[in-house]
mmCIF file of C-alpha atoms in Angstrom:
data_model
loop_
_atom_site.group_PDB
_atom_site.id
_atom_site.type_symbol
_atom_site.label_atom_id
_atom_site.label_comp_id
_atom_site.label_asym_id
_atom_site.label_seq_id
_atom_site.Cartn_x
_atom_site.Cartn_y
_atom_site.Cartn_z
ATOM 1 C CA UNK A 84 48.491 45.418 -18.861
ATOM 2 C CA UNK A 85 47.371 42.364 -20.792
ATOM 3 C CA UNK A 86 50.697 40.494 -20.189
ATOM 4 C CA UNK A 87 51.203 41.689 -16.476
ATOM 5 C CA UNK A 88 47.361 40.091 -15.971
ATOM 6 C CA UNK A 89 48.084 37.179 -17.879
ATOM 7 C CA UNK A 90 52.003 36.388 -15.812
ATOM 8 C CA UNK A 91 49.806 36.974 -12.631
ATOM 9 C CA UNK A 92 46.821 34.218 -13.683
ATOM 10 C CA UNK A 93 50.098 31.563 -14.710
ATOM 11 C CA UNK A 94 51.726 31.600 -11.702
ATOM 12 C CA UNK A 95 48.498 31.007 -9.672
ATOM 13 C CA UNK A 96 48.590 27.258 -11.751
ATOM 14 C CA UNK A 97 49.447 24.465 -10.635
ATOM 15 C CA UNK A 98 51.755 22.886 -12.886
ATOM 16 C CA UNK A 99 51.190 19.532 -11.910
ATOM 17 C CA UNK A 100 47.438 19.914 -12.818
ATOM 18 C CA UNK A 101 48.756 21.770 -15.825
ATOM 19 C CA UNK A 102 50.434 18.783 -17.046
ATOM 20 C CA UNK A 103 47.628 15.972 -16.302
ATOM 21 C CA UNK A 104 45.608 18.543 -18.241
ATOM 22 C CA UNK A 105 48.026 18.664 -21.300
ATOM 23 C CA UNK A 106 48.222 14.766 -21.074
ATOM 24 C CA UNK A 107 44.479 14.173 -21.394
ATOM 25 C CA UNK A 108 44.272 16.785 -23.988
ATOM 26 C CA UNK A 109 46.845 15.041 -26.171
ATOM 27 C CA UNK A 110 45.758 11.788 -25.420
ATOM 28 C CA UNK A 111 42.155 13.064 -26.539
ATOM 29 C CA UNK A 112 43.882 14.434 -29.761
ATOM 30 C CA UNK A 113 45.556 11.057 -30.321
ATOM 31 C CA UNK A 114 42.387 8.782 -29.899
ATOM 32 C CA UNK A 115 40.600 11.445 -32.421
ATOM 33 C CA UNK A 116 43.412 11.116 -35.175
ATOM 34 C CA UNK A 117 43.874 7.291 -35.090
ATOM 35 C CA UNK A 118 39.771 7.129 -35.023
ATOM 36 C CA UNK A 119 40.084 9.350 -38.482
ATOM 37 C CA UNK A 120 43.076 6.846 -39.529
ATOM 38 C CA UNK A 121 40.799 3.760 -39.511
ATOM 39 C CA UNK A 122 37.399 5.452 -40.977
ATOM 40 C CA UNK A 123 38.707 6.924 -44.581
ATOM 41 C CA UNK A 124 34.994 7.241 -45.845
ATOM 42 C CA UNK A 125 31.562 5.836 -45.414
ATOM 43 C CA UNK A 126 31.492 3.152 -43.263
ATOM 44 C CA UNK A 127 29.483 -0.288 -44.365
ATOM 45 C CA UNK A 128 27.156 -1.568 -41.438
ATOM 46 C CA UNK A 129 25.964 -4.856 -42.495
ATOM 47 C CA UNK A 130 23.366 -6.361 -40.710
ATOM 48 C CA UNK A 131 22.925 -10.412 -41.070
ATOM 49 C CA UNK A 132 19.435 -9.605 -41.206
ATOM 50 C CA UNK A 133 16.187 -7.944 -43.135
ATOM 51 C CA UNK A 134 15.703 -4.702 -42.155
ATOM 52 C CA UNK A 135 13.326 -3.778 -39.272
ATOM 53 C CA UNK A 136 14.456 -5.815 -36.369
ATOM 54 C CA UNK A 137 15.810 -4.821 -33.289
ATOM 55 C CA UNK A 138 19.585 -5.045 -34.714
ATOM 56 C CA UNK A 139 18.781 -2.420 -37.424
ATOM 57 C CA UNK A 140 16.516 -0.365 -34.897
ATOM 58 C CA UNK A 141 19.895 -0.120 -32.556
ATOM 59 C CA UNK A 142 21.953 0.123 -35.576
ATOM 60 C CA UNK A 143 19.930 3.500 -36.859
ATOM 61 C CA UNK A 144 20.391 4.755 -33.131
ATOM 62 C CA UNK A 145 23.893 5.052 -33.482
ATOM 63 C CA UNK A 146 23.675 6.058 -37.184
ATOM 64 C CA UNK A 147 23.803 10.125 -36.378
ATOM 65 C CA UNK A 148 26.030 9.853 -33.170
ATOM 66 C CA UNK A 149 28.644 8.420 -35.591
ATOM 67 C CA UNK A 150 28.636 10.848 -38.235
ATOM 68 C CA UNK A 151 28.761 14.011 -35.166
ATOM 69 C CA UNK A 152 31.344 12.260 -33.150
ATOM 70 C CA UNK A 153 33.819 10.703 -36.035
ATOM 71 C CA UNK A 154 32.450 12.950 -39.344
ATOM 72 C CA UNK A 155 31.550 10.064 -41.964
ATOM 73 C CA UNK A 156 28.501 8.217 -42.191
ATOM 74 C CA UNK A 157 27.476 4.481 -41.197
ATOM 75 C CA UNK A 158 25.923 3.177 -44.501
ATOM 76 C CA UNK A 159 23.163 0.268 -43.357
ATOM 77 C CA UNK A 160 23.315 -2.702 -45.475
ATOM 78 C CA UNK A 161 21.771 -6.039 -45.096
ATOM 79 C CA UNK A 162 22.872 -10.163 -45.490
ATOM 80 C CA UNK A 163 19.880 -12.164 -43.931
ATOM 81 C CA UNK A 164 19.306 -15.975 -44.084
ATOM 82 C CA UNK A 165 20.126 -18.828 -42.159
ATOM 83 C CA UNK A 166 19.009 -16.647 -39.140
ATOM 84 C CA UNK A 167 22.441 -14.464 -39.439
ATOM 85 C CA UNK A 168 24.421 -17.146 -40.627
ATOM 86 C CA UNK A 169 24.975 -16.408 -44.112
ATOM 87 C CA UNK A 170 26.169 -13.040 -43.028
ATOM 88 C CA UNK A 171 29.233 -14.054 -40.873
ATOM 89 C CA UNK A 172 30.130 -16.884 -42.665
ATOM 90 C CA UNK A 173 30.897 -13.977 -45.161
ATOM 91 C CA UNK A 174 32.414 -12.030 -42.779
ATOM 92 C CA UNK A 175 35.798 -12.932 -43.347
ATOM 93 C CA UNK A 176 35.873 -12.506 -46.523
ATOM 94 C CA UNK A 177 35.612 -9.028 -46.592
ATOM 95 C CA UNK A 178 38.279 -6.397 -46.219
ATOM 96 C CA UNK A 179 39.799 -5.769 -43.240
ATOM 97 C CA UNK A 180 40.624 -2.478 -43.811
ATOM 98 C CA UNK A 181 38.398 -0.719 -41.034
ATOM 99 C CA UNK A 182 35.527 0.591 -43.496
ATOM 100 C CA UNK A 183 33.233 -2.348 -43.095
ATOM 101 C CA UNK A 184 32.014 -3.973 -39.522
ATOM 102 C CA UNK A 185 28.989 -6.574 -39.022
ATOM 103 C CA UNK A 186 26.111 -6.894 -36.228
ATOM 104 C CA UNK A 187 26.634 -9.988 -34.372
ATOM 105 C CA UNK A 188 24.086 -11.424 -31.845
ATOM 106 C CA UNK A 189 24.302 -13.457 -28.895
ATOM 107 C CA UNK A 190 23.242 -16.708 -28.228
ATOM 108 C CA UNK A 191 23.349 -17.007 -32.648
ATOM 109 C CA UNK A 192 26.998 -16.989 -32.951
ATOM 110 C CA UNK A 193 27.731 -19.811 -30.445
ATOM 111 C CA UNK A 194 24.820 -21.847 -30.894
ATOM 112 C CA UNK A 195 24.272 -22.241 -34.306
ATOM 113 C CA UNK A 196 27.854 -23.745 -35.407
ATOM 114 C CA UNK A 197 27.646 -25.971 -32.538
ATOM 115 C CA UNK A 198 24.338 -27.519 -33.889
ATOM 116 C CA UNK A 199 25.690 -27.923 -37.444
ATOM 117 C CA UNK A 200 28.372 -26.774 -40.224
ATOM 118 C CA UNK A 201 27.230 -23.477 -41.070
ATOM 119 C CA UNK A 202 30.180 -21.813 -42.671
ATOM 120 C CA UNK A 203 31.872 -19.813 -39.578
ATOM 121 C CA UNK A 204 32.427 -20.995 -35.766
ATOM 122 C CA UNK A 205 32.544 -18.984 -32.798
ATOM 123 C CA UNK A 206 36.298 -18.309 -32.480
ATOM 124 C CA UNK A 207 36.440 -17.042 -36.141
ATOM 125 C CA UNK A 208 33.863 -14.122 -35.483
ATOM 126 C CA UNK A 209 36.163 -10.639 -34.056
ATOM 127 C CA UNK A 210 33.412 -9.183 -32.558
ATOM 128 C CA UNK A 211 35.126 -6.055 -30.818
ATOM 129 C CA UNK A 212 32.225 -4.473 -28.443
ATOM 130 C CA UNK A 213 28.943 -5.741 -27.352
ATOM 131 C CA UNK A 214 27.004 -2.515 -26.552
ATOM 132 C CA UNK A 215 23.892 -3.810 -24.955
ATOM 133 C CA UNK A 216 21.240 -6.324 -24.784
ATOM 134 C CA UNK A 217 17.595 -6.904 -25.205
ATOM 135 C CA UNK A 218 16.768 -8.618 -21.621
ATOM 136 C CA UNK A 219 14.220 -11.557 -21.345
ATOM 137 C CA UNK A 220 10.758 -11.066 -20.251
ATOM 138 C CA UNK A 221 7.868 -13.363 -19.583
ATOM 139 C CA UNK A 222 5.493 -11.235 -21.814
ATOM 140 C CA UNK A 223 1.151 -11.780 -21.175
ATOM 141 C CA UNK A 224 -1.507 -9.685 -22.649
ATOM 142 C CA UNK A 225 -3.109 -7.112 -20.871
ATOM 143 C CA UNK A 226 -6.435 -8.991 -20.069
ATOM 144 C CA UNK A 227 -4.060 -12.791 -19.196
ATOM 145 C CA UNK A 228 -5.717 -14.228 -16.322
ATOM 146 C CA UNK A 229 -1.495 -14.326 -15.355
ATOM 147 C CA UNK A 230 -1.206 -11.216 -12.686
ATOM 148 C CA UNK A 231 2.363 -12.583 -11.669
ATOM 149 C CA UNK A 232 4.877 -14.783 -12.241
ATOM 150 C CA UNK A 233 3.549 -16.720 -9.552
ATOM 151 C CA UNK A 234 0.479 -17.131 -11.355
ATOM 152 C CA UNK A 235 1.944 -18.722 -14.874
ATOM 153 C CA UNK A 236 4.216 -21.050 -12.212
ATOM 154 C CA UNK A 237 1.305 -22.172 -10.186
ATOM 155 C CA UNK A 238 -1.220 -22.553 -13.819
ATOM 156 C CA UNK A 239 2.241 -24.881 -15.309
ATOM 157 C CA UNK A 240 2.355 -26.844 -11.869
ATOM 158 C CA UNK A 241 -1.220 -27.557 -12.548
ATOM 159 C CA UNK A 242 -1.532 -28.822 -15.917
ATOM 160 C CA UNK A 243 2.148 -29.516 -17.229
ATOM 161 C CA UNK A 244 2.460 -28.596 -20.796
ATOM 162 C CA UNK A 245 -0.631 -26.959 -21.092
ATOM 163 C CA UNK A 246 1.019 -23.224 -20.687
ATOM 164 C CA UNK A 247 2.029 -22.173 -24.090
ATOM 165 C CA UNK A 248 4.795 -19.656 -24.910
ATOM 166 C CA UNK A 249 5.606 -17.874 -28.246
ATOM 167 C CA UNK A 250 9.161 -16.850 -29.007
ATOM 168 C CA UNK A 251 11.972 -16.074 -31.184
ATOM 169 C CA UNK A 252 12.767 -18.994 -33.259
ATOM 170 C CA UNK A 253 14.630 -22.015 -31.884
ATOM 171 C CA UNK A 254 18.184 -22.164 -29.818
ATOM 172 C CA UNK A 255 17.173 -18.442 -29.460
ATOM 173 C CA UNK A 256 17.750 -16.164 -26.768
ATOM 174 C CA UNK A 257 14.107 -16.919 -25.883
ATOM 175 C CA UNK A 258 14.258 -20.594 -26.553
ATOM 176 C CA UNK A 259 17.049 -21.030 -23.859
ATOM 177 C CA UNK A 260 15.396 -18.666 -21.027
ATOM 178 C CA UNK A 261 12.481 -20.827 -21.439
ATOM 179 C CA UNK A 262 14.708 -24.004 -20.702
ATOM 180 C CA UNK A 263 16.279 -22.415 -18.100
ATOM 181 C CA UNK A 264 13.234 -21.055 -16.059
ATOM 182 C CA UNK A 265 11.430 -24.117 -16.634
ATOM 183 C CA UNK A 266 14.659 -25.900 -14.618
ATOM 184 C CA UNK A 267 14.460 -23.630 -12.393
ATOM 185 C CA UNK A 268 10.731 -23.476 -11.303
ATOM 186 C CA UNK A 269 10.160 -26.718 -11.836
ATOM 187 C CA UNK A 270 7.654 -26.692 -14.297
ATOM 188 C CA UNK A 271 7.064 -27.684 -17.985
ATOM 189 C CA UNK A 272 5.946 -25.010 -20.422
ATOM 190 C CA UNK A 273 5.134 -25.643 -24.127
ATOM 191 C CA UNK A 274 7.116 -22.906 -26.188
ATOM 192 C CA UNK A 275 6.117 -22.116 -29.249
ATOM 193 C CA UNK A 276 8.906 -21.133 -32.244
ATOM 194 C CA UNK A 277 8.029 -18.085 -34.460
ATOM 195 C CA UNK A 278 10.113 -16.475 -36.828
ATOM 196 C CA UNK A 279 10.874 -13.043 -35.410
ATOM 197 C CA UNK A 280 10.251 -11.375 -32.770
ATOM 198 C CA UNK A 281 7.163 -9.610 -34.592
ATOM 199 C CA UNK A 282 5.661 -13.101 -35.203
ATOM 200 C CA UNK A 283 6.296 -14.119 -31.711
ATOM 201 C CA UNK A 284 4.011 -10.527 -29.953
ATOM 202 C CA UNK A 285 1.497 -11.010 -32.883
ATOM 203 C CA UNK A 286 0.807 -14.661 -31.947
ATOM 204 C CA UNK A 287 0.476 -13.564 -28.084
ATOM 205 C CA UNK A 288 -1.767 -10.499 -29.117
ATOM 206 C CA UNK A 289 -3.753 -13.111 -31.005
ATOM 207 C CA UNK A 290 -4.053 -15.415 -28.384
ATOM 208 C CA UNK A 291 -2.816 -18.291 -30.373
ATOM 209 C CA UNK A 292 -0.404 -18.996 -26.996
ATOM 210 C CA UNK A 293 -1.102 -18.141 -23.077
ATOM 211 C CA UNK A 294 2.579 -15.705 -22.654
ATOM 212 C CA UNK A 295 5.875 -15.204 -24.388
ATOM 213 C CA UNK A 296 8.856 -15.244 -24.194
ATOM 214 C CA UNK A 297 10.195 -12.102 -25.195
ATOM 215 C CA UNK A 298 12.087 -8.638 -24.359
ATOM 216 C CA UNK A 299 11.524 -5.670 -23.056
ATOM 217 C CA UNK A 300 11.794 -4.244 -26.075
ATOM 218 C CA UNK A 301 8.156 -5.879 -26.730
ATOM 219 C CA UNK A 302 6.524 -3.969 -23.690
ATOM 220 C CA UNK A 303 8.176 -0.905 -25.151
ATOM 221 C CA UNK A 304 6.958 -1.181 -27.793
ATOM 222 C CA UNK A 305 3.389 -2.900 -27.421
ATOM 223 C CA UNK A 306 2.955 -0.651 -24.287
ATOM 224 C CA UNK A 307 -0.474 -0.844 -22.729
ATOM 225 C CA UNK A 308 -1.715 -3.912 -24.671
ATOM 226 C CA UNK A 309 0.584 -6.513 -22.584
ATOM 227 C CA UNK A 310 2.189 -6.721 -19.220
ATOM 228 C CA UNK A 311 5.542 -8.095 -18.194
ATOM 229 C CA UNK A 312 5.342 -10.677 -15.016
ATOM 230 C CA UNK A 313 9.417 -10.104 -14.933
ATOM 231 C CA UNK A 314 12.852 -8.839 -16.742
ATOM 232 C CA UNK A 315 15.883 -10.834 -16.636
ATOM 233 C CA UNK A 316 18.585 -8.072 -15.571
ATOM 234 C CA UNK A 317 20.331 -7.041 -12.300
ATOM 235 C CA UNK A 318 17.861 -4.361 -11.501
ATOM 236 C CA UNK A 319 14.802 -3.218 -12.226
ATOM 237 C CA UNK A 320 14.245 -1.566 -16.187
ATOM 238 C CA UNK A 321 13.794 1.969 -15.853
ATOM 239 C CA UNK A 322 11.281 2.012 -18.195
ATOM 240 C CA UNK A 323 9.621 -0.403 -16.071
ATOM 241 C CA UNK A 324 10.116 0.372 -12.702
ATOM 242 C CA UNK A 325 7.431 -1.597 -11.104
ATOM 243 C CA UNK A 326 8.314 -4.467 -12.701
ATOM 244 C CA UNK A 327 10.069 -7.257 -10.833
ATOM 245 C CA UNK A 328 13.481 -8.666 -11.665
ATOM 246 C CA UNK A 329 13.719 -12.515 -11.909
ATOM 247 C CA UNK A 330 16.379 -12.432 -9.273
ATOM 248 C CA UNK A 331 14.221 -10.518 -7.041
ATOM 249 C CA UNK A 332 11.789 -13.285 -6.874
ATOM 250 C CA UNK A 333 14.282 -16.122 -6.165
ATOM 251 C CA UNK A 334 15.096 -16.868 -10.027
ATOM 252 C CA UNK A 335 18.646 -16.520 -11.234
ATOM 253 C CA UNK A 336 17.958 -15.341 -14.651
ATOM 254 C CA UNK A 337 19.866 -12.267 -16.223
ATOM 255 C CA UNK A 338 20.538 -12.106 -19.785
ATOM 256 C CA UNK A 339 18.653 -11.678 -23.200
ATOM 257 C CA UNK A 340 19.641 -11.562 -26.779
ATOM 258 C CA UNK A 341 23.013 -9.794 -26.963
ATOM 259 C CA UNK A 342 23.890 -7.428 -29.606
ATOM 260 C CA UNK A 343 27.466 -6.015 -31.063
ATOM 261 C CA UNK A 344 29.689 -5.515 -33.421
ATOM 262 C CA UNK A 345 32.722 -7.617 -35.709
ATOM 263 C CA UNK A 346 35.505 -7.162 -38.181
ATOM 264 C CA UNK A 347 37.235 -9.448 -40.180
ATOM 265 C CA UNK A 348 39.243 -11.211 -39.119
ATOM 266 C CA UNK A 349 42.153 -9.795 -41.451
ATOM 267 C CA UNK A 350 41.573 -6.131 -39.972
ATOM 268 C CA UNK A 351 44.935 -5.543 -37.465
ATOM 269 C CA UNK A 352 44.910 -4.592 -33.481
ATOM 270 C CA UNK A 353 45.039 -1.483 -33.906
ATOM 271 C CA UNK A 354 42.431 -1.455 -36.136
ATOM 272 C CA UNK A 355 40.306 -3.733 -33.494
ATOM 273 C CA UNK A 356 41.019 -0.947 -30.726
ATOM 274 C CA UNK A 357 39.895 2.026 -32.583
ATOM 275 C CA UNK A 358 36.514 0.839 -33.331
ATOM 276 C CA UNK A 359 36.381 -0.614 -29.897
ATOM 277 C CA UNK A 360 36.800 2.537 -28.506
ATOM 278 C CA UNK A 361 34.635 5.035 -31.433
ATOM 279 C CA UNK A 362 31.683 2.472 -30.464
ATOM 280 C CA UNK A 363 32.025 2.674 -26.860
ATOM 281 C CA UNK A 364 31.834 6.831 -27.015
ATOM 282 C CA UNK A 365 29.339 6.100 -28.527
ATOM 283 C CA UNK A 366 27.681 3.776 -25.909
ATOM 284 C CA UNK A 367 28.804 6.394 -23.079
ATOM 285 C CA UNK A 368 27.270 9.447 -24.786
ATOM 286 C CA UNK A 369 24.417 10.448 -22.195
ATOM 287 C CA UNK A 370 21.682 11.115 -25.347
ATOM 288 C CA UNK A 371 22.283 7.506 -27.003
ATOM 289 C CA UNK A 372 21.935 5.650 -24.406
ATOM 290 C CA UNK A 373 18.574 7.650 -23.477
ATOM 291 C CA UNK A 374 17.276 6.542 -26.989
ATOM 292 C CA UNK A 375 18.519 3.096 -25.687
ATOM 293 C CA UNK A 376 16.324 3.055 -22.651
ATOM 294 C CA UNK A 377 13.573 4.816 -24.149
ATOM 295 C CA UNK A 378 13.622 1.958 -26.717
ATOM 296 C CA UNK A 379 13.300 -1.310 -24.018
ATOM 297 C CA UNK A 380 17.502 -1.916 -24.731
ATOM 298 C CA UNK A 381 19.655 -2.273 -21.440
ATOM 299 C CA UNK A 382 23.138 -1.063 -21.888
ATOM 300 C CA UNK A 383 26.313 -3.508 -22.207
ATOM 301 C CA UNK A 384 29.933 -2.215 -22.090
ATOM 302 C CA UNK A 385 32.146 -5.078 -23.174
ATOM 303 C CA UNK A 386 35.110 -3.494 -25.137
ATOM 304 C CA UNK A 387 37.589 -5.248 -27.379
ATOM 305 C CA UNK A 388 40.068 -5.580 -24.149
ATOM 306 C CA UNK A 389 37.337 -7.689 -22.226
ATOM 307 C CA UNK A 390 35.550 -9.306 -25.401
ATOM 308 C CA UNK A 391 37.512 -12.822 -24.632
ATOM 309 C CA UNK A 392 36.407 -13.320 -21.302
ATOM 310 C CA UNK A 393 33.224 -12.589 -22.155
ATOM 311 C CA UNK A 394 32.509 -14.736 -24.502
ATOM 312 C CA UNK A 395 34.221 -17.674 -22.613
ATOM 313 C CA UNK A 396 31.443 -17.381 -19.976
ATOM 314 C CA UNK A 397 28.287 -16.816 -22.479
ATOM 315 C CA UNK A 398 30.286 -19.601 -24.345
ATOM 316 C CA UNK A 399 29.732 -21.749 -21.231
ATOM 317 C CA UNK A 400 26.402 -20.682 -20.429
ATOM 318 C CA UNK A 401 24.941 -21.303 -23.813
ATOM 319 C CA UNK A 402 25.966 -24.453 -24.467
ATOM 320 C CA UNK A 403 25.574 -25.832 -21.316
ATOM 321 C CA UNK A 404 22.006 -24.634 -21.392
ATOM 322 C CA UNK A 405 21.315 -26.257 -25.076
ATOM 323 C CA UNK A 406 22.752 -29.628 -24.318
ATOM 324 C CA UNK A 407 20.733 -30.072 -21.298
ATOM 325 C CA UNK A 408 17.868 -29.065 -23.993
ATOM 326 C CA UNK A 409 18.915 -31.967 -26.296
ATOM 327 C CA UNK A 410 19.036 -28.957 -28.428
ATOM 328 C CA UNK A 411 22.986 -29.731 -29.270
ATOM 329 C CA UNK A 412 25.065 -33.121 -28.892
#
């Protein structure tokens, strides 16, 4: 009975669905055992940075989706100083075995060794994925006199200079979208350089400066004691739908502090690929990038395959953007 039932259910298939089946079966199988082939162990994480930040926050999101999805754990460790540049100018002098990666950040990686010798350039970092981004946002308190964008604009149009923004550090993310919107509105701000991100919301909370320049990361987190006047991505933040885009009120602006990932330089292609592609499950698992959104982050999906191009344009941007600034000969 058993056999006559089961010879009636295989002819009924279609054996050209059959085989696509089989192929994305085995080519599931493959991916799983050359992802096991380059993690032998626990995996070392090092962040250029002190713990805390928004690169270890992301990098303790992916943490447990790592150890379900690939079986071995991601083991946090931490190289600050020089803003992330005593981490990758170490970078390549680590094995390239597959068992240890690095955070790297975008604008840091191209701006700092254009501004001086600081032990690594751009072309010598293998970042392999960038897997999302914190976007820029023109950050007030709750009780700022600013109700819009328009309203900052029109206050710098009045008094030039007399608008002051807190942010990131210099040559930051935040340093360069103030450079840029300032172009771009014709206005002059004053911005204001912090150390961190935490330095930058706690001098706006304080009312040592009028906005910020931060992420959206800061409204998440901050919540009901700012407002954002707009967010520098493509569309509207979920988490914020009824804030405004730049673009939607005439500005070009889309970007934000990039973050992702690098191996030595010694570690092989196929090496390179396997990561690229652990990290991007990763990225395209439904219940990470949830945590992502929850969290202020906007998603990125630039994969080892597309990682040139990408960087050739940011490459572009970035500098451009500085030397106008006087920020870089």
């Amino acid at each position: 009975m058993f056999t006559k039932t089961f010879k009636s259910h295989f002819k009924k298939i279609n054996y050209r669905s059959f085989f696509s089946i089989s192929l994305t079966t085995l080519a599931a199988f493959t991916f799983a055992v050359t992802a096991q082939a380059q993690v032998n162990g626990p995996v070392n994480y090092v962040i250029p940075f002190g713990p805390g930040g928004e690169s270890d926050i992301s990098a303790r999101l992916q943490q447990p989706f790592f150890k379900e999805k690939f079986g071995q754990d991601l083991v946090i460790s931490y190289k600050p100083g020089g803003g992330g540049a005593v981490g990758w100018a170490s970078l390549n002098n680590l094995k390239g075995d597959g068992q240890t990666i690095m955070g790297v950040n975008l604008p840091h990686i191209i701006i700092k060794p254009a501004q001086k010798d600081v032990g690594f350039t751009t072309d010598n970092i293998t970042s392999f994925y960038m897997f999302h981004f914190t976007p820029d946002a023109l950050v007030v308190t709750a009780d700022s006199p600013y109700k819009s964008l328009q309203d900052l604009i029109d206050a710098a149009k009045k008094k030039p200079g007399a608008v002051t923004l807190s942010g990131s550090g210099k040559a930051s993310a935040n340093h360069l979208a103030q450079i840029k919107f300032d172009k771009m509105a014709g206005i002059k701000t004053t911005y204001v350089p912090f150390k961190g991100t935490g330095a930058a919301v706690t001098a706006l909370l304080g009312k040592q400066v009028k906005a910020e320049w931060g992420y959206t990361t800061v409204g998440a987190k901050q919540g009901k004691a700012v407002r954002l006047l707009a967010v520098a991505m493509e569309e509207r933040h979920p988490l914020f739908p009824n804030v405004p885009t730049f673009k939607e009120l005439g500005y070009d602006m889309v970007g934000g502090a990039y973050r992702g990932m690098a191996l030595p330089s010694s570690a092989s292609e196929s090496t390179r690929k396997a990561w690229s592609k652990m990290v991007g499950e990763i990225n395209n698992d439904p219940a990470f990038q949830k945590k992502m959104l929850d969290g202020g982050f906007a998603m990125l999906d630039i994969d080892y395959g597309n990682m040139d191009a990408f960087m050739k344009e940011r490459v572009k941007e970035y500098i451009s953007d500085a030397r106008a600034a006087g920020l870089i000969k």
